[in-house]
mmCIF file of C-alpha atoms in Angstrom:
data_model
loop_
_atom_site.group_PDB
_atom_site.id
_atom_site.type_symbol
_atom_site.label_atom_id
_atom_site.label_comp_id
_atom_site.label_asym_id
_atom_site.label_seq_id
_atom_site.Cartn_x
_atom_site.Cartn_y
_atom_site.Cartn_z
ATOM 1 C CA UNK A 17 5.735 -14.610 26.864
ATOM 2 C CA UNK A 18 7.366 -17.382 25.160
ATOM 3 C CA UNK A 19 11.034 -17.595 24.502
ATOM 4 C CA UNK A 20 12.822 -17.773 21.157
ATOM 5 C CA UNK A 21 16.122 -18.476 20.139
ATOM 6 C CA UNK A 22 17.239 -17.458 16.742
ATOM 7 C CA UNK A 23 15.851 -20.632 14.592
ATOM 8 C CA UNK A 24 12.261 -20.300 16.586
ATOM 9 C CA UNK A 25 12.488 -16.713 16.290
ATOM 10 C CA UNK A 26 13.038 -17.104 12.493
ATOM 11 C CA UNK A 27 10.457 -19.759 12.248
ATOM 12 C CA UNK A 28 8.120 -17.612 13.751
ATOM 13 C CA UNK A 29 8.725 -14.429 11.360
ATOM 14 C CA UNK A 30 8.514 -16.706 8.392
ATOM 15 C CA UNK A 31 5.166 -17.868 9.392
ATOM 16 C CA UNK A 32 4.013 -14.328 10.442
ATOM 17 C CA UNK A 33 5.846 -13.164 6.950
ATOM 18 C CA UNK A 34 3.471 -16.045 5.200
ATOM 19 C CA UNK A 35 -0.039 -15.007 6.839
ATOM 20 C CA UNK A 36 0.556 -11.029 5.536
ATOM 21 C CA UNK A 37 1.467 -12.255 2.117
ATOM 22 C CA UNK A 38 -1.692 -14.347 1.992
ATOM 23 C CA UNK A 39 -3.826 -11.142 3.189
ATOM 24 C CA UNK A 40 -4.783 -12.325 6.987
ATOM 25 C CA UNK A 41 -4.231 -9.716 9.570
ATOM 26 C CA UNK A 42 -0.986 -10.259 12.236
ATOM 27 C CA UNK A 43 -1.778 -9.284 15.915
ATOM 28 C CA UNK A 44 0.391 -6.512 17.107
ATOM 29 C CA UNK A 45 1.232 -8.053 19.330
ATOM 30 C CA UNK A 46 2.456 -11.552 17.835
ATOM 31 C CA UNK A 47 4.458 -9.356 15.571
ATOM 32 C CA UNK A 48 6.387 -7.565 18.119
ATOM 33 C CA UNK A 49 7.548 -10.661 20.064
ATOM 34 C CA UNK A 50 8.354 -12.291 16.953
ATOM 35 C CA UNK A 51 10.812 -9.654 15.623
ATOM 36 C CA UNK A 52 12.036 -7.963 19.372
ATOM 37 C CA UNK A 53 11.667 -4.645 20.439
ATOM 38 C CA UNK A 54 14.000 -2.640 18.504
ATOM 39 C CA UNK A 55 12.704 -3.620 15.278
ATOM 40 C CA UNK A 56 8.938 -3.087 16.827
ATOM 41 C CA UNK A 57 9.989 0.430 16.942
ATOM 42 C CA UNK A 58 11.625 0.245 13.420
ATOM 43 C CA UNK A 59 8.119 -0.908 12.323
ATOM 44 C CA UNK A 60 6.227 1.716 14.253
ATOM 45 C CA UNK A 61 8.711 4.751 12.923
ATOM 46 C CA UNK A 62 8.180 3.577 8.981
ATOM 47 C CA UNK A 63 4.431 3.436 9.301
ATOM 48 C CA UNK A 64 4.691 7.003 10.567
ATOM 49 C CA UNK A 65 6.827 7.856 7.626
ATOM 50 C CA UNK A 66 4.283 6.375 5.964
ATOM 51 C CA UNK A 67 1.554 8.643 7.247
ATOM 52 C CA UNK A 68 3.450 11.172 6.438
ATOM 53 C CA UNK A 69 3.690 10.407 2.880
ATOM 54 C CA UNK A 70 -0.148 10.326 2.520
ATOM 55 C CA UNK A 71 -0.194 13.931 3.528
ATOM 56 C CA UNK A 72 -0.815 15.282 -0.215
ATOM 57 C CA UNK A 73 -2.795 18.188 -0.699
ATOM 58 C CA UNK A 74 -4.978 17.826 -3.806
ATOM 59 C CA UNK A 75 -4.946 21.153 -6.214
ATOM 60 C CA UNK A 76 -8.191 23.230 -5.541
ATOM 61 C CA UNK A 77 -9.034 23.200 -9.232
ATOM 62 C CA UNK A 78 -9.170 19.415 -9.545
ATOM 63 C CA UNK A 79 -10.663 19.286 -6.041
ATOM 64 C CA UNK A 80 -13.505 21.635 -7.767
ATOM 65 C CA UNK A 81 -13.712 18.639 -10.430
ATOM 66 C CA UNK A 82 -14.180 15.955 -8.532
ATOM 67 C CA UNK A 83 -17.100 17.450 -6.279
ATOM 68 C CA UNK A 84 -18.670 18.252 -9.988
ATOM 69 C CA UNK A 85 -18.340 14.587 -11.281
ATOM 70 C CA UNK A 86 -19.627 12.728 -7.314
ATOM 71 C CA UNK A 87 -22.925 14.935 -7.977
ATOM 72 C CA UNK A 88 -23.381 13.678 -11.987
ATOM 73 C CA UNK A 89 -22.610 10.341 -10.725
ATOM 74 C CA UNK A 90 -24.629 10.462 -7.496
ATOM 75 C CA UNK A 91 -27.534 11.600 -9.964
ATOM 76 C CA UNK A 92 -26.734 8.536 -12.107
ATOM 77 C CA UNK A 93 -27.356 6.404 -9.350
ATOM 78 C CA UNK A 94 -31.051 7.775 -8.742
ATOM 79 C CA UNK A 95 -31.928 6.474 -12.548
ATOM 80 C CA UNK A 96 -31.483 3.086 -10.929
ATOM 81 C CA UNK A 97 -34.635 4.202 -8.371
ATOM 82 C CA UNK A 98 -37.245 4.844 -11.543
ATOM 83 C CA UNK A 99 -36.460 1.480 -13.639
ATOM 84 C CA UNK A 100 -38.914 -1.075 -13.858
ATOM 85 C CA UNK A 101 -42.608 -0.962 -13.842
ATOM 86 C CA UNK A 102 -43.841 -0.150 -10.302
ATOM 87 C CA UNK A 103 -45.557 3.463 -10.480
ATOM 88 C CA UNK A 104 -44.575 3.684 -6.662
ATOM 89 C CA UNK A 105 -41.865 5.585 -5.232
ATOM 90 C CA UNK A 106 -42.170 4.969 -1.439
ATOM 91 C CA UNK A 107 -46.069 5.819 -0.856
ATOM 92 C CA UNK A 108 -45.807 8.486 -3.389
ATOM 93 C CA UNK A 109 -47.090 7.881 -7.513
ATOM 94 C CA UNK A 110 -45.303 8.833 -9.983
ATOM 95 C CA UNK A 111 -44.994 9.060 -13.827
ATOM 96 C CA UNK A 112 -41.484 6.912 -13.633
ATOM 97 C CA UNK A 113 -41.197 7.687 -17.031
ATOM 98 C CA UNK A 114 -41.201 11.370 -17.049
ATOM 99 C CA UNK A 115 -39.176 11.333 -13.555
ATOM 100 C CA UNK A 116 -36.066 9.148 -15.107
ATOM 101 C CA UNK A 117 -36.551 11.683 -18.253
ATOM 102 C CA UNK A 118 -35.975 14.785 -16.000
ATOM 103 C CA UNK A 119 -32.928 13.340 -13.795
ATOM 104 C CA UNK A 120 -31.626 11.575 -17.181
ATOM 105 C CA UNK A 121 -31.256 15.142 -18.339
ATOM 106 C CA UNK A 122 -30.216 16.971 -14.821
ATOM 107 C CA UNK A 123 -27.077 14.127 -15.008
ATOM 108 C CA UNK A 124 -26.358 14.692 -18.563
ATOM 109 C CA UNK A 125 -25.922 18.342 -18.212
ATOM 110 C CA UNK A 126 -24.111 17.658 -14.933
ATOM 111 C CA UNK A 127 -21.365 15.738 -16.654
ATOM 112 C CA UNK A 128 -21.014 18.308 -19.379
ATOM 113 C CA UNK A 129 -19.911 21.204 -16.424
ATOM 114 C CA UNK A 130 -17.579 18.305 -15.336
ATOM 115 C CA UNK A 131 -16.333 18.003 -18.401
ATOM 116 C CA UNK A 132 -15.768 21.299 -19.345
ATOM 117 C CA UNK A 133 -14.111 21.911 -15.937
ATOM 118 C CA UNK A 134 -11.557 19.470 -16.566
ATOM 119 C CA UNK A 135 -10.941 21.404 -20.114
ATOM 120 C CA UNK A 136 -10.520 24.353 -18.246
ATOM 121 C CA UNK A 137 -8.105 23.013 -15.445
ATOM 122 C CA UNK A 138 -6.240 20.652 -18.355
ATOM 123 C CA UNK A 139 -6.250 24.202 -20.862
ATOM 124 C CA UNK A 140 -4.784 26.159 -17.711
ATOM 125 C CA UNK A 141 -1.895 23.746 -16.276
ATOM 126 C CA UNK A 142 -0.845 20.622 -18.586
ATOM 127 C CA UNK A 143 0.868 19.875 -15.374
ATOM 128 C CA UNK A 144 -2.305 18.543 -13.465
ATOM 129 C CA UNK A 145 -3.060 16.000 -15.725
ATOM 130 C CA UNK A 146 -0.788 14.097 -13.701
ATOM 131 C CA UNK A 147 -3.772 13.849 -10.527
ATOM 132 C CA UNK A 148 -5.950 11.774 -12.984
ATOM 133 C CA UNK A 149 -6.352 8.062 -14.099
ATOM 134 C CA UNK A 150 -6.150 8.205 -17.593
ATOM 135 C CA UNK A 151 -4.389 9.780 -20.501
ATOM 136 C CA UNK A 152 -6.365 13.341 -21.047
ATOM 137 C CA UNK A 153 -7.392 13.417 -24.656
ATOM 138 C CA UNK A 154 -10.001 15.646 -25.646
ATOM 139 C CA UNK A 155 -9.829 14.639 -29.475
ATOM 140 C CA UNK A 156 -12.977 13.317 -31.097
ATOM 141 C CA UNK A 157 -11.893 9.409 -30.868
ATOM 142 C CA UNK A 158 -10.879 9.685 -26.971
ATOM 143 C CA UNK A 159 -11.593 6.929 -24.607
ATOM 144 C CA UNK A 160 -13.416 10.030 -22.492
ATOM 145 C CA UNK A 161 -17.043 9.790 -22.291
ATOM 146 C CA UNK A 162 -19.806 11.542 -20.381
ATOM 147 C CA UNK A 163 -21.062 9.212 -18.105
ATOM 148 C CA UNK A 164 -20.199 7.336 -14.707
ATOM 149 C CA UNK A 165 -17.816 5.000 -16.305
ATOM 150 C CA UNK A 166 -16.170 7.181 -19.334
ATOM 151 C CA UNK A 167 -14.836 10.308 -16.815
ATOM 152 C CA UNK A 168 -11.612 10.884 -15.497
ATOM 153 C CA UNK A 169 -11.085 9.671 -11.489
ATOM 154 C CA UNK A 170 -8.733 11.331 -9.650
ATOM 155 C CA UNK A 171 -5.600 8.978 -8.652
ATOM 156 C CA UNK A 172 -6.551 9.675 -5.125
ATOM 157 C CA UNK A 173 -9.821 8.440 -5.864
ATOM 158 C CA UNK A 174 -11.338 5.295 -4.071
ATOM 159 C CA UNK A 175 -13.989 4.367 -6.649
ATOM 160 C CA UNK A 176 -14.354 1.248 -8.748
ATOM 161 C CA UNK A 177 -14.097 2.967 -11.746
ATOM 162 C CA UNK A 178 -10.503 4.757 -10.843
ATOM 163 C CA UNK A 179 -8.199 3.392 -13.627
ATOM 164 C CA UNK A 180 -5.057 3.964 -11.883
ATOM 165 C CA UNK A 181 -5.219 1.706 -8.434
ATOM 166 C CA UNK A 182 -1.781 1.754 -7.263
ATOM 167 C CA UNK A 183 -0.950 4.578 -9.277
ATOM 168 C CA UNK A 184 -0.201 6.833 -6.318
ATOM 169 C CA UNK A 185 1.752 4.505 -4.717
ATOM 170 C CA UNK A 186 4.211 4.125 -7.129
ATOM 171 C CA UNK A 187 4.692 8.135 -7.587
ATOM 172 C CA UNK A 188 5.118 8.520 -3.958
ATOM 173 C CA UNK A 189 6.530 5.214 -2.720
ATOM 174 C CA UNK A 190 3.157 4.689 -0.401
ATOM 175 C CA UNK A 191 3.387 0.902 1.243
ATOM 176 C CA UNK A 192 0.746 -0.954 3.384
ATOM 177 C CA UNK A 193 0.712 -1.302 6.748
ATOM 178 C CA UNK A 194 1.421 -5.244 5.749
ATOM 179 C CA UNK A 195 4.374 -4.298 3.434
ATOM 180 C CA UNK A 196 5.775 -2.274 5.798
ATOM 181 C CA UNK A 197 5.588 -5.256 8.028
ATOM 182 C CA UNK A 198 7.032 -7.501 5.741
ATOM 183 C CA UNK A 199 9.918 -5.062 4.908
ATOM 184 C CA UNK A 200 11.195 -5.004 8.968
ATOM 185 C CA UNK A 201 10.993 -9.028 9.569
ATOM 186 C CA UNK A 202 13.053 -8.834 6.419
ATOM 187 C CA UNK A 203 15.647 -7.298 8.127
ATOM 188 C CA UNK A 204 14.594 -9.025 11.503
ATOM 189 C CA UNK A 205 15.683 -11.665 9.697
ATOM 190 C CA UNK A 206 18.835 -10.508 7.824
ATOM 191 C CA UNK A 207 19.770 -9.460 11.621
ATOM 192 C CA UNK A 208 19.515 -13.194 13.132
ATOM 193 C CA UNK A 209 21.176 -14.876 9.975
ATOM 194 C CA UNK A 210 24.068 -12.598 10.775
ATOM 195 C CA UNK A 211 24.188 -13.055 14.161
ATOM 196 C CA UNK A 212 24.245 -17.066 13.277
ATOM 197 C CA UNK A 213 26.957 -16.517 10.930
ATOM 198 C CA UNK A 214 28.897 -14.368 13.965
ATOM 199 C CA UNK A 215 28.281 -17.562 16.331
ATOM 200 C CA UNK A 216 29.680 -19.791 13.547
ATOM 201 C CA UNK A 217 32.761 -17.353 12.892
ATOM 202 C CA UNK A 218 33.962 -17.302 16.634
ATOM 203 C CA UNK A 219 33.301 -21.248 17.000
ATOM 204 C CA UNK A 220 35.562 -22.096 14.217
ATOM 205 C CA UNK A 221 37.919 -19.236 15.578
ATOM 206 C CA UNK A 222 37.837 -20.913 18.902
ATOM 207 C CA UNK A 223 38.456 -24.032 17.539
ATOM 208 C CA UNK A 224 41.387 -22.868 15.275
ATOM 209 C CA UNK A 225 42.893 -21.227 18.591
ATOM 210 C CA UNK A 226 42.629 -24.125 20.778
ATOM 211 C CA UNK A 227 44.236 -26.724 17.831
ATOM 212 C CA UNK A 228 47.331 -24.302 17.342
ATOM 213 C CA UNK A 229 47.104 -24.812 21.502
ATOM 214 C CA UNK A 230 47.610 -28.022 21.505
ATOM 215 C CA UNK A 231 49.806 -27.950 18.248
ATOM 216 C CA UNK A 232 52.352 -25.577 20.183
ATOM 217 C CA UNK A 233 51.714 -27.750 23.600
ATOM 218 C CA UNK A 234 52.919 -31.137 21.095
ATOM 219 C CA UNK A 235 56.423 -28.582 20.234
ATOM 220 C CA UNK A 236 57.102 -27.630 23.527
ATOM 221 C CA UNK A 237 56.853 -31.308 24.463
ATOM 222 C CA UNK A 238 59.339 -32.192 22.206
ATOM 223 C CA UNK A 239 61.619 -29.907 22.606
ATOM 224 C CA UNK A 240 61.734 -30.399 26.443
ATOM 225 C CA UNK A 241 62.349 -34.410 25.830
ATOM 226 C CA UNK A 242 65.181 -33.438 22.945
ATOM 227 C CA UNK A 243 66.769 -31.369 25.644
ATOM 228 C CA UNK A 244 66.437 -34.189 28.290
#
């Protein structure tokens, strides 16, 4: 295990500090020598804080919603199987035509119970409008569509299309495990500058006591030869 003292030790955290920011993954390890024990701990308490935080429970009703819009859009995605001109579909023919026809109109009408669910959960608590991506405007001219991209995501939600990535964070002050990484060698760091500053303080202290030695060791001199 190497050794550090405090301007390796700082060296070392900056560079650590420098590989999260950039996105590259910090052994365990590395990180825990770098910063010391005690703040290896602080590091492993705040990522179960952390945990803890991501213990939400979703509202049935919009729970209800989502299930209704991952079956229109899981639907959506078999159109992709019947474009283009082959008549196969595995070994078996088909009319692709007629077959894209019937599960163009099986995800339409799935969207529409979607859509009316969220009226319903929206017309029974305002409040829950909060769990979704987007402003939810049911007027004529709304930016709410029927189809895979147009629907409301939850905030929870882990798709593409979810309007509101980092959303949830925000609300409930979630963090990474990087940022919670690069929060503790913050302080790792705050921790060695004031130790430096410590060492500096009782040097010049040190120093201040041992002129005023010498100082009071010139008087006594003095005096002794005055009294001679």
């Amino acid at each position: 295990m190497p050794r550090f003292n405090n301007e390796t030790r700082k060296k070392r955290i900056k560079e650590l500090m420098r590989m999260l920011e950039k996105g590259l993954e910090v052994a365990p390890r590395d990180f825990a020598i770098a910063v010391g024990k005690d703040f290896a701990k602080l590091n492993d308490k705040r990522w179960a804080e952390q945990k803890e935080l991501r213990n939400i429970e979703v509202p049935s009703a919009v729970k209800e919603y989502e299930q209704m819009l991952q079956e229109a859009v899981m639907w959506h995605g078999k159109l992709d199987g019947y474009s283009g001109r082959n008549p196969k579909v595995g070994k078996v023919i088909v009319n692709r035509i007629k077959k894209a026809d019937e599960i163009k109109n099986k995800t339409d009408g799935l969207f529409e119970r979607a859509y009316e669910k969220l009226q319903e959960i929206i017309s029974a608590d305002k409040t829950l409008a909060v769990w979704f991506d987007r402003d939810i405007d049911f007027s004529f001219d709304s930016d709410i569509s029927l189809d895979s991209d147009g629907m409301p995501r939850l905030i929870t939600s882990k798709s593409a299309n979810n309007l509101a990535q980092g959303r949830l964070q925000q609300l409930h002050g979630w963090k990474t495990k990087a940022q919670v990484k690069l929060d503790v060698m913050a302080l790792a760091l705050e921790e060695l500058d004031k130790q430096e500053r410590t060492a500096e303080e009782i040097e010049a202290e040190l120093k201040q006591n041992q002129q005023q030695a010498e100082k009071l060791k010139g008087m006594l001199a003095k005096l002794k030869k005055q009294s001679e």
